[in-house]
Coordinates of C-alpha atoms and ligand atoms in Angstrom, one line a residue:
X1 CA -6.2 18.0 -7.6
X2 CA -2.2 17.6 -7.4
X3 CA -0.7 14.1 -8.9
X4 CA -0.6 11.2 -5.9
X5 CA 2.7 9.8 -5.3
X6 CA 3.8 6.6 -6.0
X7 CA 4.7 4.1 -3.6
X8 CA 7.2 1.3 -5.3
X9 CA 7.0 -1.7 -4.0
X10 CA 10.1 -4.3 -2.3
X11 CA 9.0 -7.4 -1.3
X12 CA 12.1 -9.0 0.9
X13 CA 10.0 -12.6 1.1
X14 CA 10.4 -15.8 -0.7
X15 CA 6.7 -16.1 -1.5
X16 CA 4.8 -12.8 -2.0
X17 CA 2.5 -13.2 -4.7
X18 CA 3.6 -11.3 -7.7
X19 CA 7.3 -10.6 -6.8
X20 CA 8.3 -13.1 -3.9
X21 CA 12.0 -14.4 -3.6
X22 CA 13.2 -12.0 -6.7
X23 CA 14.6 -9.4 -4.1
X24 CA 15.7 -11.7 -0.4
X25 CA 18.9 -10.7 -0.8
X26 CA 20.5 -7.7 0.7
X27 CA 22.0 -5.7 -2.4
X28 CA 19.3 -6.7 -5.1
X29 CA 16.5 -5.3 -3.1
X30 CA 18.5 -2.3 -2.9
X31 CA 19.4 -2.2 -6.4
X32 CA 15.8 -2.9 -6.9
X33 CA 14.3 0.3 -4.2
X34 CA 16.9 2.4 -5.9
X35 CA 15.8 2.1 -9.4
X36 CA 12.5 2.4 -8.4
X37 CA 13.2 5.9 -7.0
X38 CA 15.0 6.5 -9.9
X39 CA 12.1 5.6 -11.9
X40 CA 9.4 8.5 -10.0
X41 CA 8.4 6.8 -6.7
X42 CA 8.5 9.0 -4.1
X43 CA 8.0 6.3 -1.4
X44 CA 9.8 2.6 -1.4
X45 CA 7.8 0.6 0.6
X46 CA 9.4 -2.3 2.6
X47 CA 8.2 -5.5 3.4
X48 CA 9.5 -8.6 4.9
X49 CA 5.9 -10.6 5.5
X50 CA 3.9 -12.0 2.9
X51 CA 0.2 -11.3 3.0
X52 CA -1.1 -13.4 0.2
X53 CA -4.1 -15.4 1.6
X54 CA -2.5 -19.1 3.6
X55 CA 0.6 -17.3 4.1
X56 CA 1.6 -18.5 7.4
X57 CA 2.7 -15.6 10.2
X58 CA 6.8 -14.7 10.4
X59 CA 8.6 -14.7 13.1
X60 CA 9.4 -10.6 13.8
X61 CA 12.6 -11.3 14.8
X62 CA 13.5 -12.9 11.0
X63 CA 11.6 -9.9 9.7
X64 CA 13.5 -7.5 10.9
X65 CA 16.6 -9.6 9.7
X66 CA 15.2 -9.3 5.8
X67 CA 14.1 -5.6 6.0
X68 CA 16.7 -3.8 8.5
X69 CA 19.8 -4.0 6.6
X70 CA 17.3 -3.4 2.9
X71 CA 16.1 0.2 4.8
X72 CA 19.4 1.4 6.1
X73 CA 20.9 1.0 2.2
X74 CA 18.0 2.7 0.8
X75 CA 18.5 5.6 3.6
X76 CA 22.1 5.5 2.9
X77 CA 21.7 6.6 -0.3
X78 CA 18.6 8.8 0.2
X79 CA 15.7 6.7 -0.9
X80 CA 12.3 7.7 1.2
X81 CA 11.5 4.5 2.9
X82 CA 8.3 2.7 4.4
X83 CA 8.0 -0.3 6.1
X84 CA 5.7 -2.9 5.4
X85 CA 5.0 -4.5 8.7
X86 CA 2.1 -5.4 11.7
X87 CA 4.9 -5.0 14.3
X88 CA 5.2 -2.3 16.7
X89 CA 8.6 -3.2 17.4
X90 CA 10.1 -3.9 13.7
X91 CA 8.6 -0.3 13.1
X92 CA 10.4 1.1 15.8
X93 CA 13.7 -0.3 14.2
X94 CA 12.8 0.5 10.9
X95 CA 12.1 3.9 12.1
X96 CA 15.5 3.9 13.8
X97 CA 17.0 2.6 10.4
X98 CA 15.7 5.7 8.4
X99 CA 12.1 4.9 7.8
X100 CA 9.9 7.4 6.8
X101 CA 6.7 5.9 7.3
X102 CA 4.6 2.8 8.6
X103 CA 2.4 1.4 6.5
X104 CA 0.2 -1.2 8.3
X105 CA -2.0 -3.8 6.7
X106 CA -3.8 -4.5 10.2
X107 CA -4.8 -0.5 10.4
X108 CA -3.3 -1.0 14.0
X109 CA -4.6 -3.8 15.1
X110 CA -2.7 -6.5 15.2
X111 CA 0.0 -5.0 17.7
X112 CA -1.3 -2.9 20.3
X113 CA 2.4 -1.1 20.7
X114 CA 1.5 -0.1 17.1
X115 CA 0.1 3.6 17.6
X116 CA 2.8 4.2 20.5
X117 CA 5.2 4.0 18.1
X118 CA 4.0 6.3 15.5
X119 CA 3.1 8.7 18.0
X120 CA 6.6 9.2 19.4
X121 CA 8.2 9.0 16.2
X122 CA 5.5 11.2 14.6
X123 CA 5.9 9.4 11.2
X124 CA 3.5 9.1 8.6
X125 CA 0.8 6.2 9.2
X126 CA -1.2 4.0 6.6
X127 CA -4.2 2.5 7.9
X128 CA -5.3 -0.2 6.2
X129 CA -8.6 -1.8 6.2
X130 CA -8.7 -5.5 6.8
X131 CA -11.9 -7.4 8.4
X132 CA -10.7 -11.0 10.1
X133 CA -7.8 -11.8 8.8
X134 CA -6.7 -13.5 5.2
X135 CA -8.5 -17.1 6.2
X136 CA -12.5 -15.5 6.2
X137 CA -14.2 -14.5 3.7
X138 CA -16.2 -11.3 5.7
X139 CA -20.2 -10.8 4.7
X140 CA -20.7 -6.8 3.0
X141 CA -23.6 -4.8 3.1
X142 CA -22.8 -1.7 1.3
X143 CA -18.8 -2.5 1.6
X144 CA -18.0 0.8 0.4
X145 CA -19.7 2.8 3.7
X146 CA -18.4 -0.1 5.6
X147 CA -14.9 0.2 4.9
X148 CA -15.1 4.0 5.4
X149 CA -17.0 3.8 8.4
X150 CA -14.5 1.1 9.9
X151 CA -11.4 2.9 9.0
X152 CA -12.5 6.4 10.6
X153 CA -13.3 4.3 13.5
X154 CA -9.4 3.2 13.3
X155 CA -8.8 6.9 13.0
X156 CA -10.5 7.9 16.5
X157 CA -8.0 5.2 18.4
X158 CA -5.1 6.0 16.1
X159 CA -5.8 9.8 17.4
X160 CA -6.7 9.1 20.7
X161 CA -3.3 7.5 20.8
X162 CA -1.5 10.7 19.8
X163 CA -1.0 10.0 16.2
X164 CA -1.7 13.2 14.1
X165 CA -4.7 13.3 12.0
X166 CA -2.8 14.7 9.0
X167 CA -0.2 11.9 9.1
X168 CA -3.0 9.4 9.1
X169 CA -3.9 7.6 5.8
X170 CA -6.7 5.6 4.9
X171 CA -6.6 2.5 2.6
X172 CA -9.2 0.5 1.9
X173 CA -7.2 -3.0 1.5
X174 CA -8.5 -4.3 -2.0
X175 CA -8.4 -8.1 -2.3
X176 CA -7.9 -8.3 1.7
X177 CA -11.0 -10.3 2.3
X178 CA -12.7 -8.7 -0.4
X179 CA -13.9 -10.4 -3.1
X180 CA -13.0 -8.8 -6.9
X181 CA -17.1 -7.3 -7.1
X182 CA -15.5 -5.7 -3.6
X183 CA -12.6 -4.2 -5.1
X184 CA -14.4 -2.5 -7.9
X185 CA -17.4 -1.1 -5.7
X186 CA -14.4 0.3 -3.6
X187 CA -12.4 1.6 -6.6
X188 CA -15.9 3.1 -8.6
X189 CA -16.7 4.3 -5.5
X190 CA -13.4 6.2 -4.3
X191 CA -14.7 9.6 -3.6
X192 CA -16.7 7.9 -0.8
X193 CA -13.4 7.3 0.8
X194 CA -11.2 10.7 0.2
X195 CA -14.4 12.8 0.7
X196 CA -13.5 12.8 4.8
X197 CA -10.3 14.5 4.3
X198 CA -7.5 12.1 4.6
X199 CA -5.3 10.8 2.5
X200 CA -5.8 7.8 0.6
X201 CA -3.8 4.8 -1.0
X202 CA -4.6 2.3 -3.0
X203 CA -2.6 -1.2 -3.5
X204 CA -4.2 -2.4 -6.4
X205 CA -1.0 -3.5 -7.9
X206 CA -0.9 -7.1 -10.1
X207 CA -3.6 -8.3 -7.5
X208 CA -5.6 -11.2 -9.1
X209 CA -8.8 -9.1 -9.5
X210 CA -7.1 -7.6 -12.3
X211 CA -7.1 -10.9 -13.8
X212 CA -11.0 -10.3 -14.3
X213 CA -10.0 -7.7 -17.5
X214 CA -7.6 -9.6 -18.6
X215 CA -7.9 -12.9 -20.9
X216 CA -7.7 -16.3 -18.8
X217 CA -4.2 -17.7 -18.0
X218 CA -2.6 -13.8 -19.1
X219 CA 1.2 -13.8 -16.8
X220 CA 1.4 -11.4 -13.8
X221 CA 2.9 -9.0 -15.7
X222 CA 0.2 -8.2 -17.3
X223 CA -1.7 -6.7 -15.2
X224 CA 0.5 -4.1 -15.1
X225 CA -1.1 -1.7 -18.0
X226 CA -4.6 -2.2 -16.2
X227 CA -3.1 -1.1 -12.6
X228 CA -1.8 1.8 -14.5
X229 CA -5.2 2.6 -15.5
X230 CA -6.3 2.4 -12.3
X231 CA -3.6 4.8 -11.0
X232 CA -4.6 7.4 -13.1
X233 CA -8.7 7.1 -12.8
X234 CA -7.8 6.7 -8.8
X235 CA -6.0 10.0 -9.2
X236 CA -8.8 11.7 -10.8
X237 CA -11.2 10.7 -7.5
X238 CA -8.2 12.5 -4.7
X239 CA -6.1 9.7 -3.6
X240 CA -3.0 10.2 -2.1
X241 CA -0.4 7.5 -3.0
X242 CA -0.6 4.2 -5.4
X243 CA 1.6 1.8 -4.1
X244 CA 2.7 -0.6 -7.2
X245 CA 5.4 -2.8 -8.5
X246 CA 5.6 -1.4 -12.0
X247 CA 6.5 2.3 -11.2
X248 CA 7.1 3.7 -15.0
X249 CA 3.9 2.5 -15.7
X250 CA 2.4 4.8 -13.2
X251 CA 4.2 7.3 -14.0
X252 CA 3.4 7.4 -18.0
X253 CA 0.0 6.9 -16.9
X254 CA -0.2 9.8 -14.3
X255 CA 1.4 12.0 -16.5
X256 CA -1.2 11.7 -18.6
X257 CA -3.9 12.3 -16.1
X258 CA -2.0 15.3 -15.3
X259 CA -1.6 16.6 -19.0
X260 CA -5.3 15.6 -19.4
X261 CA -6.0 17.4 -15.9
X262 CA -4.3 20.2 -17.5
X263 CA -5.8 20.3 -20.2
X264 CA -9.8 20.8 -18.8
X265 CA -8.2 24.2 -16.2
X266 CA -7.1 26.7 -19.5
Ligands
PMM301 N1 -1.1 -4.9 -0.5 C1 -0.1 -5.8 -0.2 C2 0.9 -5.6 0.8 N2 0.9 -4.4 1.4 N3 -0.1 -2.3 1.9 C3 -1.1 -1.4 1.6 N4 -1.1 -0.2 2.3 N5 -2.0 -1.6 0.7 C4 -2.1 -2.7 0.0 O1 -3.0 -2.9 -0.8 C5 -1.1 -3.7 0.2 C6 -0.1 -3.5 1.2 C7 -0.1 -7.1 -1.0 O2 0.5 -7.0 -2.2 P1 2.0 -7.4 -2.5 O3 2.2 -8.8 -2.0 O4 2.2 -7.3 -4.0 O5 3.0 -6.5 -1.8

């Protein structure tokens, strides 16, 4: 099993949860994709619209104003981009700025232009799962096969629409709708999800589920050292790409899986 990538993370908005209105203007958020590429990732990752749960919808228009001129400086100085974004059309001109790959928290839903896009570009796609929307709280069965079945659904449209199945990866959306006994069902339970064949990410980065391992009141930071964790046990089960905020963090701690990894094979 080869080490997954690390997707750092660049939030351009004044109120993402962990790290909104540190990085809304221009230079810092490239200072800040830069160092994280210095740091390991392979991927920075892009985003101009919060998700956190009551967050109220951006106009695309004032997203592509925060995350356009963030990608092109990244591009310029050869950073691997993604963007962060529901919009067919701020893809498109993320795409245009040097973006790499479109990583969508609606799996492709929430813009019907979506798959166009990434079929003519032929970029890299991340589907994420996401029942309803942030404001309901969906009922699980078996969450686990539900999110796998729903996301290889996404997979047939997303192919039907001429994206490639090998530039198609599946993420299962921890604390989007999901409840933290979710999260850790899905994250237990991860070889459920790469066992189809595609490649997964998981964004379980400073996301308040951690907060369940941690003692009561603990700062955001840290849950860092338990989404390290998580990196490296989630690379032992296949996945493709962590996306975090903390990338040394990832790194020491896939490093270790690796070493560890190497270890078992002589
Ligand atoms: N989580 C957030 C935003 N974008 N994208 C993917 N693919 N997976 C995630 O889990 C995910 C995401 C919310 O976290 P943030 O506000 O810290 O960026």
């Amino acid at each position: 099993m080869s080490v997954p990538r690390v997707m750092g993370v660049v939030n351009v908005t004044p109120d993402s949860f962990s790290d909104g209105g540190r990085y809304l203007r221009v230079d810092d958020a490239i200072e800040r994709g830069a160092l994280l590429f210095e740091q390991g990732a392979a991927l920075v990752d892009v985003g101009g619209e919060s998700t956190r749960p009551g967050a109220t919808r951006l106009d695309p228009e004032e997203e592509r104003r925060r995350v356009l001129p963030v990608i092109a400086g990244l591009a310029e100085r050869r950073v691997p981009v993604s963007i962060d974004t529901v919009n067919a059309a701020t893809a498109a001109a993320a795409i245009g700025a040097g973006a790499a790959l479109v990583n969508d928290v609606s799996g492709g839903l929430a813009d019907p232009g979506m798959a166009r896009v990434v079929a003519d570009a032929e970029v890299h796609f991340v589907a994420m799962h996401w029942r309803g929307g942030a404001s309901v709280q969906p009922e699980y069965g078996d969450v686990v096969v539900e999110v796998r079945d729903e996301l290889l659904r996404r997979v047939d449209d997303l192919t039907a629409a001429g994206i490639a199945p090998e530039r198609i990866i599946l993420d299962p959306g921890l604390g989007f709708a999901k409840t933290g006994e979710h999260n850790w069902q899905i994250l237990g339970r991860l070889e459920e999800l790469t066992r189809p064949g595609f490649g997964v990410l998981i964004g379980a980065s400073r996301k308040r589920f951690l907060g369940d391992v941690l003692p009561d009141g603990s700062p955001i930071t840290d849950r860092d050292l338990p989404t390290a964790v998580i990196s490296a046990l989630a690379a032992a089960s296949g996945v493709w790409a962590v996306r975090v905020h903390d990338v040394p963090g990832t790194r020491a701690a896939l490093r270790v899986w690796d070493a560890w990894e190497q270890g078992r094979s002589r």
